[in-house]
PDB file of C-alpha atoms in Angstrom:
ATOM      1  CA  UNK A   1      70.030  79.234 131.238  1.00 94.00           C
ATOM      2  CA  UNK A   2      71.662  82.231 131.053  1.00 97.00           C
ATOM      3  CA  UNK A   3      75.125  82.883 130.718  1.00 96.00           C
ATOM      4  CA  UNK A   4      77.511  84.395 132.650  1.00 95.00           C
ATOM      5  CA  UNK A   5      77.698  88.281 132.135  1.00 96.00           C
ATOM      6  CA  UNK A   6      74.456  87.862 130.006  1.00 97.00           C
ATOM      7  CA  UNK A   7      73.375  91.484 130.857  1.00 97.00           C
ATOM      8  CA  UNK A   8      76.553  93.005 129.005  1.00 97.00           C
ATOM      9  CA  UNK A   9      76.233  90.713 126.138  1.00 97.00           C
ATOM     10  CA  UNK A  10      72.675  91.757 126.091  1.00 97.00           C
ATOM     11  CA  UNK A  11      73.199  95.267 126.290  1.00 97.00           C
ATOM     12  CA  UNK A  12      75.952  94.731 123.291  1.00 96.00           C
ATOM     13  CA  UNK A  13      73.392  93.457 121.267  1.00 95.00           C
ATOM     14  CA  UNK A  14      70.442  96.285 121.304  1.00 95.00           C
ATOM     15  CA  UNK A  15      73.337  98.688 120.560  1.00 94.00           C
ATOM     16  CA  UNK A  16      74.534  96.407 117.960  1.00 91.00           C
ATOM     17  CA  UNK A  17      70.648  97.167 116.411  1.00 91.00           C
ATOM     18  CA  UNK A  18      69.740 100.297 117.798  1.00 87.00           C
ATOM     19  CA  UNK A  19      69.783 102.196 114.406  1.00 84.00           C
ATOM     20  CA  UNK A  20      69.935  99.060 112.110  1.00 88.00           C
ATOM     21  CA  UNK A  21      66.294  99.348 110.542  1.00 89.00           C
ATOM     22  CA  UNK A  22      63.985  96.611 109.571  1.00 92.00           C
ATOM     23  CA  UNK A  23      64.355  94.620 106.784  1.00 94.00           C
ATOM     24  CA  UNK A  24      63.241  91.298 105.480  1.00 95.00           C
ATOM     25  CA  UNK A  25      65.780  90.990 102.925  1.00 95.00           C
ATOM     26  CA  UNK A  26      68.538  90.769 105.387  1.00 94.00           C
ATOM     27  CA  UNK A  27      66.307  89.308 107.999  1.00 94.00           C
ATOM     28  CA  UNK A  28      66.638  91.851 109.859  1.00 94.00           C
ATOM     29  CA  UNK A  29      63.305  91.358 111.507  1.00 96.00           C
ATOM     30  CA  UNK A  30      61.697  90.940 114.769  1.00 96.00           C
ATOM     31  CA  UNK A  31      62.190  87.509 114.913  1.00 96.00           C
ATOM     32  CA  UNK A  32      65.509  86.379 113.428  1.00 95.00           C
ATOM     33  CA  UNK A  33      66.962  90.090 113.468  1.00 94.00           C
ATOM     34  CA  UNK A  34      65.741  91.112 117.053  1.00 96.00           C
ATOM     35  CA  UNK A  35      64.705  88.401 119.203  1.00 97.00           C
ATOM     36  CA  UNK A  36      66.683  85.604 118.068  1.00 97.00           C
ATOM     37  CA  UNK A  37      69.905  87.686 118.014  1.00 96.00           C
ATOM     38  CA  UNK A  38      69.289  89.267 121.714  1.00 97.00           C
ATOM     39  CA  UNK A  39      67.923  85.192 123.048  1.00 98.00           C
ATOM     40  CA  UNK A  40      71.349  83.894 121.805  1.00 97.00           C
ATOM     41  CA  UNK A  41      73.295  86.554 123.444  1.00 97.00           C
ATOM     42  CA  UNK A  42      71.539  85.999 126.474  1.00 98.00           C
ATOM     43  CA  UNK A  43      71.775  81.895 126.850  1.00 98.00           C
ATOM     44  CA  UNK A  44      74.510  80.900 123.887  1.00 97.00           C
ATOM     45  CA  UNK A  45      71.295  78.927 122.256  1.00 97.00           C
ATOM     46  CA  UNK A  46      70.819  79.722 118.311  1.00 97.00           C
ATOM     47  CA  UNK A  47      66.954  79.129 117.624  1.00 96.00           C
ATOM     48  CA  UNK A  48      67.530  81.241 114.340  1.00 96.00           C
ATOM     49  CA  UNK A  49      70.049  78.710 112.778  1.00 96.00           C
ATOM     50  CA  UNK A  50      67.310  76.649 111.521  1.00 94.00           C
ATOM     51  CA  UNK A  51      65.568  79.699 109.673  1.00 96.00           C
ATOM     52  CA  UNK A  52      68.578  81.855 108.320  1.00 96.00           C
ATOM     53  CA  UNK A  53      68.867  82.251 105.109  1.00 96.00           C
ATOM     54  CA  UNK A  54      65.460  80.756 104.164  1.00 97.00           C
ATOM     55  CA  UNK A  55      63.883  83.596 103.127  1.00 97.00           C
ATOM     56  CA  UNK A  56      64.252  86.915 101.864  1.00 97.00           C
ATOM     57  CA  UNK A  57      60.646  88.522 102.000  1.00 97.00           C
ATOM     58  CA  UNK A  58      57.925  89.371 104.314  1.00 96.00           C
ATOM     59  CA  UNK A  59      55.715  85.882 101.946  1.00 97.00           C
ATOM     60  CA  UNK A  60      59.079  84.187 102.073  1.00 97.00           C
ATOM     61  CA  UNK A  61      59.295  84.499 106.053  1.00 97.00           C
ATOM     62  CA  UNK A  62      55.562  83.354 106.229  1.00 97.00           C
ATOM     63  CA  UNK A  63      55.846  80.389 104.254  1.00 97.00           C
ATOM     64  CA  UNK A  64      58.626  79.023 106.242  1.00 97.00           C
ATOM     65  CA  UNK A  65      56.887  79.808 109.407  1.00 97.00           C
ATOM     66  CA  UNK A  66      53.562  77.986 108.065  1.00 97.00           C
ATOM     67  CA  UNK A  67      55.920  75.191 106.356  1.00 97.00           C
ATOM     68  CA  UNK A  68      57.104  74.308 109.578  1.00 96.00           C
ATOM     69  CA  UNK A  69      53.966  73.703 111.183  1.00 97.00           C
ATOM     70  CA  UNK A  70      53.606  77.224 112.875  1.00 97.00           C
ATOM     71  CA  UNK A  71      50.124  79.133 112.804  1.00 96.00           C
ATOM     72  CA  UNK A  72      51.371  82.399 114.005  1.00 97.00           C
ATOM     73  CA  UNK A  73      54.778  83.937 115.959  1.00 97.00           C
ATOM     74  CA  UNK A  74      52.996  82.919 119.046  1.00 97.00           C
ATOM     75  CA  UNK A  75      53.372  79.364 118.178  1.00 97.00           C
ATOM     76  CA  UNK A  76      56.708  79.217 116.737  1.00 97.00           C
ATOM     77  CA  UNK A  77      57.936  80.884 120.164  1.00 98.00           C
ATOM     78  CA  UNK A  78      55.829  78.717 122.699  1.00 98.00           C
ATOM     79  CA  UNK A  79      57.519  75.478 120.917  1.00 97.00           C
ATOM     80  CA  UNK A  80      60.849  77.102 121.917  1.00 96.00           C
ATOM     81  CA  UNK A  81      60.395  79.154 125.343  1.00 98.00           C
ATOM     82  CA  UNK A  82      58.370  78.390 128.268  1.00 98.00           C
ATOM     83  CA  UNK A  83      55.497  81.170 128.455  1.00 98.00           C
ATOM     84  CA  UNK A  84      54.809  83.191 131.278  1.00 98.00           C
ATOM     85  CA  UNK A  85      52.364  86.049 131.930  1.00 97.00           C
ATOM     86  CA  UNK A  86      53.699  89.293 131.176  1.00 97.00           C
ATOM     87  CA  UNK A  87      53.596  90.735 135.182  1.00 96.00           C
ATOM     88  CA  UNK A  88      56.694  87.951 135.165  1.00 97.00           C
ATOM     89  CA  UNK A  89      58.807  89.343 133.100  1.00 97.00           C
ATOM     90  CA  UNK A  90      62.409  90.176 133.533  1.00 97.00           C
ATOM     91  CA  UNK A  91      65.186  91.770 131.097  1.00 98.00           C
ATOM     92  CA  UNK A  92      65.939  89.531 128.308  1.00 98.00           C
ATOM     93  CA  UNK A  93      62.131  87.985 128.367  1.00 98.00           C
ATOM     94  CA  UNK A  94      60.237  88.103 125.145  1.00 98.00           C
ATOM     95  CA  UNK A  95      57.057  90.085 125.008  1.00 98.00           C
ATOM     96  CA  UNK A  96      54.713  89.583 122.117  1.00 98.00           C
ATOM     97  CA  UNK A  97      52.089  91.890 120.381  1.00 98.00           C
ATOM     98  CA  UNK A  98      48.889  90.854 118.694  1.00 97.00           C
ATOM     99  CA  UNK A  99      49.317  92.772 115.192  1.00 95.00           C
ATOM    100  CA  UNK A 100      46.914  92.314 112.016  1.00 94.00           C
ATOM    101  CA  UNK A 101      49.624  91.015 110.544  1.00 94.00           C
ATOM    102  CA  UNK A 102      49.870  87.562 108.470  1.00 95.00           C
ATOM    103  CA  UNK A 103      52.142  86.208 111.414  1.00 97.00           C
ATOM    104  CA  UNK A 104      49.633  87.237 114.418  1.00 96.00           C
ATOM    105  CA  UNK A 105      52.602  89.045 116.810  1.00 97.00           C
ATOM    106  CA  UNK A 106      55.258  91.038 116.729  1.00 96.00           C
ATOM    107  CA  UNK A 107      58.005  90.199 118.878  1.00 98.00           C
ATOM    108  CA  UNK A 108      60.067  92.567 121.245  1.00 98.00           C
ATOM    109  CA  UNK A 109      62.476  91.823 124.212  1.00 98.00           C
ATOM    110  CA  UNK A 110      61.916  93.269 127.908  1.00 98.00           C
ATOM    111  CA  UNK A 111      63.685  96.053 129.135  1.00 97.00           C
ATOM    112  CA  UNK A 112      62.383  96.748 132.267  1.00 96.00           C
ATOM    113  CA  UNK A 113      58.872  98.353 131.796  1.00 97.00           C
ATOM    114  CA  UNK A 114      59.568  99.215 128.213  1.00 98.00           C
ATOM    115  CA  UNK A 115      60.175  96.323 125.532  1.00 98.00           C
ATOM    116  CA  UNK A 116      62.346  97.239 122.514  1.00 97.00           C
ATOM    117  CA  UNK A 117      60.548  96.685 119.051  1.00 96.00           C
ATOM    118  CA  UNK A 118      62.133  96.411 115.661  1.00 92.00           C
ATOM    119  CA  UNK A 119      60.679  99.616 113.588  1.00 89.00           C
ATOM    120  CA  UNK A 120      61.301 100.738 110.078  1.00 85.00           C
ATOM    121  CA  UNK A 121      63.902 103.066 111.708  1.00 85.00           C
ATOM    122  CA  UNK A 122      65.177 100.843 114.257  1.00 87.00           C
ATOM    123  CA  UNK A 123      64.758 100.287 117.910  1.00 92.00           C
ATOM    124  CA  UNK A 124      61.855 101.592 119.155  1.00 93.00           C
ATOM    125  CA  UNK A 125      60.000 100.571 122.655  1.00 96.00           C
ATOM    126  CA  UNK A 126      56.456  99.537 123.637  1.00 96.00           C
ATOM    127  CA  UNK A 127      54.905  99.634 127.183  1.00 97.00           C
ATOM    128  CA  UNK A 128      55.113  96.284 128.566  1.00 98.00           C
ATOM    129  CA  UNK A 129      51.369  96.259 129.983  1.00 95.00           C
ATOM    130  CA  UNK A 130      50.265  96.063 126.459  1.00 96.00           C
ATOM    131  CA  UNK A 131      52.151  92.555 125.516  1.00 98.00           C
ATOM    132  CA  UNK A 132      49.527  90.307 124.857  1.00 98.00           C
ATOM    133  CA  UNK A 133      52.175  87.360 125.482  1.00 98.00           C
ATOM    134  CA  UNK A 134      55.223  86.734 127.448  1.00 98.00           C
ATOM    135  CA  UNK A 135      58.238  83.888 127.309  1.00 98.00           C
ATOM    136  CA  UNK A 136      60.887  83.470 129.741  1.00 98.00           C
ATOM    137  CA  UNK A 137      64.602  83.192 128.352  1.00 98.00           C
ATOM    138  CA  UNK A 138      66.978  81.114 130.478  1.00 94.00           C
TER     139      UNK A 138
END
């Protein structure tokens, strides 16, 4: 369920991360650094608690994901949130984009027709219509 004043909390979380670059060592990646922070801001549920502090590299993150029994990020997110068609997304939901990385997907945060994604230089955007999977938050 979404918190009261979730939109202000959503905006504050995005603003906090806007210029912070992607960084495995500090766990500022698309899962813990972006998706889990925004989901917590919107719902007050911290899905990242079980994973925080367990890796400091790409290979470490991959080992943790596999050790938890997930083949890719899509499976992990599906274990926590209900899947919806990308056309049903609203602000604050998660959109996943297929990648050729070992994680299978990159996670973004829906903001209307655009999706916030984490890039090397900080937050960028992608078109929601390019999303391969989507998940309802709250």
